C-alpha positions as CSV (number, residue, x, y, z in Angstrom):
1,M,-0.6,-0.5,-0.1
2,A,1.6,3.4,-1.3
3,R,1.5,5.8,1.8
4,L,3.1,9.5,2.3
5,G,5.6,10.0,5.4
6,P,4.9,11.6,8.0
7,D,6.9,15.0,7.2
8,R,4.6,15.4,4.1
9,A,2.3,18.7,4.5
10,R,-1.1,16.5,4.3
11,P,-3.1,13.7,5.4
12,A,-2.3,10.2,2.4
13,V,-4.8,7.7,1.1
14,G,-2.9,4.0,2.1
15,R,-5.6,2.0,-0.5
16,A,-5.3,2.3,-4.2
17,R,-9.5,1.5,-4.3
18,L,-11.9,4.3,-2.7
19,P,-15.7,3.5,-3.1
20,L,-18.1,6.6,-3.5
21,G,-19.7,6.9,-0.4
22,S,-24.1,7.0,-1.5
23,H,-24.5,8.0,2.4
24,H,-26.0,11.2,2.8
25,V,-24.3,12.6,6.5
26,R,-26.1,15.8,8.5
27,V,-24.4,17.9,9.4
28,P,-24.4,17.7,13.4
29,G,-26.2,20.6,15.0
30,A,-28.6,21.6,11.8
31,E,-31.0,23.8,13.0
32,T,-34.6,22.6,11.8
33,A,-35.7,24.7,9.0
34,P,-38.0,24.8,6.1
35,P,-37.6,23.2,2.9
36,A,-36.0,25.5,0.3
37,P,-35.2,25.4,-2.9
38,A,-31.8,22.9,-4.4
39,A,-30.4,26.0,-5.7
40,S,-30.2,27.6,-1.7
41,G,-28.1,24.3,-0.3
42,G,-24.7,26.5,-1.7
43,Q,-24.3,28.3,1.2
44,G,-24.7,25.0,3.4
45,A,-22.3,23.0,1.1
46,A,-20.2,25.9,1.6
47,G,-20.0,25.5,5.6
48,F,-19.6,21.6,4.7
49,A,-16.5,22.3,2.9
50,R,-14.8,24.1,5.0
51,L,-15.2,21.8,7.9
52,F,-14.5,19.0,6.1
53,V,-11.1,20.4,4.8
54,A,-10.2,21.9,7.9
55,A,-10.9,18.2,9.3
56,Y,-8.8,16.5,6.1
57,L,-5.8,18.8,6.5
58,S,-5.3,17.3,10.4
59,A,-6.0,14.1,9.8
60,G,-3.1,11.3,11.1
61,R,-3.2,7.9,11.9
62,G,-6.3,7.1,13.8
63,D,-8.8,10.2,12.5
64,E,-10.3,7.7,9.7
65,P,-13.6,8.3,11.5
66,K,-13.1,11.9,11.7
67,L,-13.4,12.3,8.0
68,A,-15.8,9.8,7.6
69,A,-18.6,11.5,9.3
70,Y,-18.2,13.7,5.9
71,Y,-16.8,10.8,3.7
72,P,-18.5,7.6,4.5
73,S,-15.7,5.9,2.4
74,A,-13.2,7.6,4.9
75,A,-13.8,4.7,7.0
76,D,-11.9,2.5,4.6
77,L,-8.8,4.5,4.4
78,Q,-5.1,4.1,6.1
79,L,-4.0,7.4,7.3
80,D,-0.2,8.5,7.8
81,G,1.2,11.3,9.8
82,V,0.6,12.6,13.4
83,S,-3.4,13.8,14.1
84,G,-3.1,17.1,14.1
85,R,0.6,18.3,13.5
86,H,-1.0,19.9,10.4
87,R,-3.6,23.0,10.6
88,G,-5.7,24.4,8.4
89,E,-6.5,28.3,9.1
90,Q,-8.0,31.5,7.7
91,L,-10.9,29.0,5.6
92,T,-12.6,30.4,2.9
93,V,-14.5,29.4,-0.2
94,V,-13.4,31.1,-2.8
95,R,-15.4,29.5,-5.2
96,L,-19.0,28.2,-5.6
97,R,-21.1,26.3,-8.6
98,Q,-23.4,23.8,-9.1
99,T,-21.9,20.5,-11.2
100,D,-25.3,19.1,-11.2
101,T,-29.4,19.6,-9.3
102,P,-27.9,18.2,-6.0
103,V,-24.3,18.3,-6.5
104,W,-21.9,21.3,-5.5
105,S,-18.3,22.6,-6.5
106,V,-16.3,23.5,-3.7
107,T,-12.7,25.4,-3.8
108,V,-11.5,26.4,-0.1
109,A,-8.6,28.6,0.0
110,A,-6.6,27.4,3.5
111,R,-3.1,28.5,5.0
112,V,-1.5,25.4,6.4
113,T,0.4,25.4,9.3
114,G,2.8,22.8,10.6
115,A,4.4,21.7,7.1
116,Q,7.7,22.6,7.5
117,P,10.2,20.4,4.4
118,T,13.6,19.5,5.3
119,A,16.0,20.4,2.6
120,T,18.2,17.5,1.5
121,P,22.0,18.0,0.6
122,S,21.0,17.5,-3.6
123,T,18.8,20.5,-3.4
124,Q,19.4,24.1,-2.4
125,P,16.4,25.8,-1.4
126,S,15.0,28.9,-2.6
127,A,13.5,31.7,-1.1
128,S,9.9,30.5,-3.0
129,S,10.8,27.2,-1.1
130,S,12.4,27.6,2.2
131,P,10.5,26.2,5.3
132,S,8.7,29.8,6.0
133,A,7.2,30.7,3.2
134,A,5.8,26.7,2.4
135,A,4.4,27.3,5.5
136,D,2.9,30.8,4.8
137,A,1.6,29.3,1.5
138,V,-2.0,29.5,0.5
139,R,-2.8,25.7,-0.5
140,Y,-6.9,25.5,-2.7
141,F,-8.9,22.0,-1.9
142,Q,-11.7,21.7,-4.2
143,V,-14.5,19.4,-2.8
144,S,-17.8,17.4,-4.1
145,V,-20.4,18.2,-2.1
146,A,-24.0,16.5,-2.5
147,T,-27.2,17.7,-1.1
148,A,-30.3,15.7,-0.1
149,P,-33.5,16.3,2.2
150,G,-33.3,15.9,5.3
151,A,-35.3,15.1,8.7
152,G,-37.4,17.8,9.5
153,G,-36.9,19.8,6.6
154,T,-33.3,20.0,6.9
155,T,-30.9,19.3,4.2
156,A,-28.6,16.9,4.5
157,Y,-24.5,16.9,2.9
158,T,-21.8,14.2,2.0
159,A,-18.9,14.7,0.1
160,L,-18.7,12.3,-3.4
161,A,-14.8,12.3,-3.2
162,L,-11.3,13.3,-0.6
163,P,-10.7,17.1,-1.4
164,A,-8.0,17.3,-4.9
165,E,-5.8,20.1,-4.3
166,L,-5.4,22.9,-7.1
167,A,-3.7,25.5,-8.3
168,A,-4.5,28.9,-7.1
169,P,-7.0,30.7,-9.0
170,E,-6.1,33.0,-12.1
171,R,-5.9,36.4,-10.6
172,A,-8.2,38.9,-12.6
173,K,-7.0,42.0,-14.9
174,T,-7.5,45.0,-13.5
175,P,-10.2,47.1,-14.7
176,E,-9.3,50.6,-16.3
177,L,-10.6,53.0,-13.6
178,V,-12.1,56.4,-14.8
179,Y,-9.8,58.0,-12.9
180,G,-6.0,59.7,-14.3
181,A,-2.5,59.8,-13.1
182,M,-2.3,59.8,-9.1
183,H,-0.2,63.0,-8.2
184,P,0.7,64.8,-5.5
185,A,-2.1,66.1,-3.5
186,L,-0.8,70.2,-3.5
187,P,-2.1,72.0,0.1
188,T,-3.8,74.7,-2.7
189,D,-6.1,72.1,-4.1
190,P,-9.5,72.7,-3.1
191,R,-9.9,68.6,-3.5
192,T,-7.0,68.6,-1.0
193,Q,-8.4,70.9,1.2
194,A,-12.0,69.1,1.2
195,V,-10.6,65.5,1.4
196,T,-8.1,66.0,4.3
197,S,-11.0,68.1,6.2
198,F,-13.5,65.3,5.7
199,L,-11.2,62.6,6.1
200,T,-9.2,64.0,9.5
201,A,-13.1,64.4,11.0
202,Y,-14.1,60.6,9.7
203,L,-10.8,59.3,11.0
204,T,-9.5,60.8,14.3
205,R,-12.7,62.4,16.1
206,A,-15.3,59.8,15.5
207,G,-17.6,61.3,13.7
208,A,-17.4,65.0,15.1
209,Q,-18.7,68.0,12.9
210,L,-18.9,65.1,10.2
211,D,-21.5,67.0,8.4
212,R,-20.2,70.3,7.3
213,Y,-18.1,68.0,5.2
214,L,-21.0,66.9,3.5
215,A,-23.3,67.2,0.8
216,P,-27.2,67.8,2.0
217,G,-28.6,64.5,1.9
218,T,-25.3,62.8,2.3
219,R,-25.3,60.4,5.8
220,L,-22.2,59.0,7.0
221,T,-21.5,57.2,10.2
222,A,-17.7,57.2,11.2
223,P,-15.5,54.7,12.8
224,S,-16.2,54.7,16.7
225,P,-13.9,54.8,18.7
226,A,-11.3,56.9,16.6
227,P,-8.8,54.5,14.8
228,Y,-5.9,56.9,13.7
229,S,-4.3,60.2,15.9
230,G,-3.7,61.8,12.6
231,I,-3.8,61.7,8.8
232,A,-2.2,63.1,5.8
233,V,-3.4,62.9,2.4
234,D,-0.6,62.3,0.2
235,Q,-2.0,61.5,-3.5
236,L,-5.0,61.8,-5.6
237,A,-6.6,61.1,-8.7
238,A,-8.8,62.9,-10.5
239,E,-11.9,61.4,-13.1
240,G,-11.0,63.0,-16.1
241,E,-7.9,64.5,-15.3
242,A,-4.7,63.5,-17.1
243,G,-2.9,64.9,-13.9
244,G,-0.4,67.3,-13.0
245,E,-3.1,70.4,-13.6
246,L,-2.8,73.1,-10.8
247,V,-6.5,72.9,-10.1
248,V,-7.3,76.1,-7.7
249,S,-11.0,76.6,-8.2
250,V,-14.6,75.3,-8.0
251,P,-17.2,74.4,-10.8
252,G,-20.2,75.7,-10.3
253,D,-22.5,74.3,-7.6
254,G,-23.9,70.9,-8.7
255,T,-20.9,69.3,-10.3
256,T,-19.9,66.1,-9.1
257,L,-16.0,64.2,-9.3
258,H,-15.3,61.1,-8.4
259,L,-12.0,61.2,-7.0
260,L,-9.4,58.5,-5.7
261,V,-7.3,59.5,-2.3
262,T,-4.3,57.8,-1.1
263,L,-3.2,58.4,2.7
264,R,-1.4,57.5,5.5
265,A,-3.2,57.4,8.4
266,T,-1.0,57.7,12.6
267,G,-2.5,54.9,14.8
268,Q,-2.3,55.2,18.6
269,D,1.1,53.5,18.6
270,G,2.4,56.1,16.2
271,V,2.6,53.8,13.3
272,R,1.7,54.9,10.1
273,L,-1.0,52.8,8.1
274,P,-1.4,53.4,4.0
275,L,-5.0,54.2,3.3
276,A,-7.0,54.5,-0.1
277,Y,-10.3,56.3,-0.4
278,A,-13.2,56.0,-3.7
279,L,-15.0,59.4,-3.1
280,T,-17.3,61.9,-4.6
281,L,-17.3,65.0,-4.3
282,K,-20.4,67.7,-5.1
283,A,-19.9,71.4,-5.6
284,R,-21.8,73.9,-3.3
285,A,-21.4,77.2,-2.7
286,G,-18.0,77.6,-3.7
287,R,-16.5,74.7,-1.9
288,W,-16.7,70.9,-2.5
289,K,-18.7,68.5,-0.6
290,I,-18.0,64.8,0.0
291,A,-21.4,63.6,-1.7
292,S,-20.9,59.5,-1.0
293,L,-17.8,57.5,0.7
294,D,-18.1,54.8,-2.8
295,G,-18.0,50.8,-2.1
296,A,-15.1,51.1,-4.9
297,P,-13.2,52.5,-7.4
298,S,-15.3,53.6,-10.8
299,I,-14.3,51.4,-13.2
300,T,-14.7,52.8,-17.2
301,S,-17.8,51.0,-19.0
302,P,-16.1,48.6,-21.7
303,N,-19.0,49.5,-24.2
304,P,-21.4,52.2,-23.2
305,A,-24.6,52.4,-24.9
306,P,-25.1,55.7,-27.4
307,T,-28.1,57.5,-25.7
308,A,-28.5,60.6,-27.0
309,S,-28.8,63.7,-24.0
310,G,-32.4,63.5,-22.7
311,A,-33.1,60.5,-24.6
312,P,-34.5,57.4,-23.0
313,G,-32.2,54.6,-23.1
314,P,-33.3,51.3,-24.7
315,A,-36.2,49.8,-23.4
316,T,-36.1,46.7,-21.9
317,A,-37.8,43.4,-22.6
318,P,-40.4,42.3,-19.9
319,A,-39.4,39.2,-18.1
320,A,-41.2,36.0,-20.1
């Protein structure tokens, strides 16, 4: 029987033939809930997969029954290694898709601790393969989870196989933003003055006198207690601006502007932390006011549909 040695980063399978379990395992402690559509089982399947991966990564000799609670055929395994030597931390679901009506494919990211590979004389350790780098590496495991109606209206779950380790998900290309180039936030720039006053009140005074910096109708709640003792706005990028222009005036009332700001905030311990804020400003009475604290930087529309000024957009057909 093939086994992994105890110094490997995860448990090994000791049998070549592993029949798929046909059981349905109910998550321990699940509360009774009304029946739900099949697609809603994704949230439960994701949680089940996280628990399974956590148990799988820490499993060693004698832990076969623990894995069998998630994957029944694990009772026939023979695991190597010391139980609890490795551990999965910061487990997070990074992909969830339904591959069949009752089946969900769940990819779980985990930072595996306790994995300290030993360099051999024939292998020169590199920066990427050093013990510390290996211990900090995030690894990805795909779990297939089947769902079925359980007793009392609950949903039951079972794993169809052991976890499969995958490569890290591909990083997406950063979309183009509406802002121009970042440039120093000049003290004479009215936008610098507006965001500095607002962010100082927002981050260092727990919102004291925050309303004076907000556009009419805008309501914001500052972090409390105030997390920082001071801020310094370093750079800003404005919508539609190439960068480098000297700005000393404010346009007419009602003009809005998307702004991306970087700053350094000094914590109560004296450590400065870089932060970035996407803001929408609105001109009023010769000053910029904060219209919104945006949830994300604004991106350009890839293919905006041309619409005549003042004309309605294309009609949307009603759903069948």
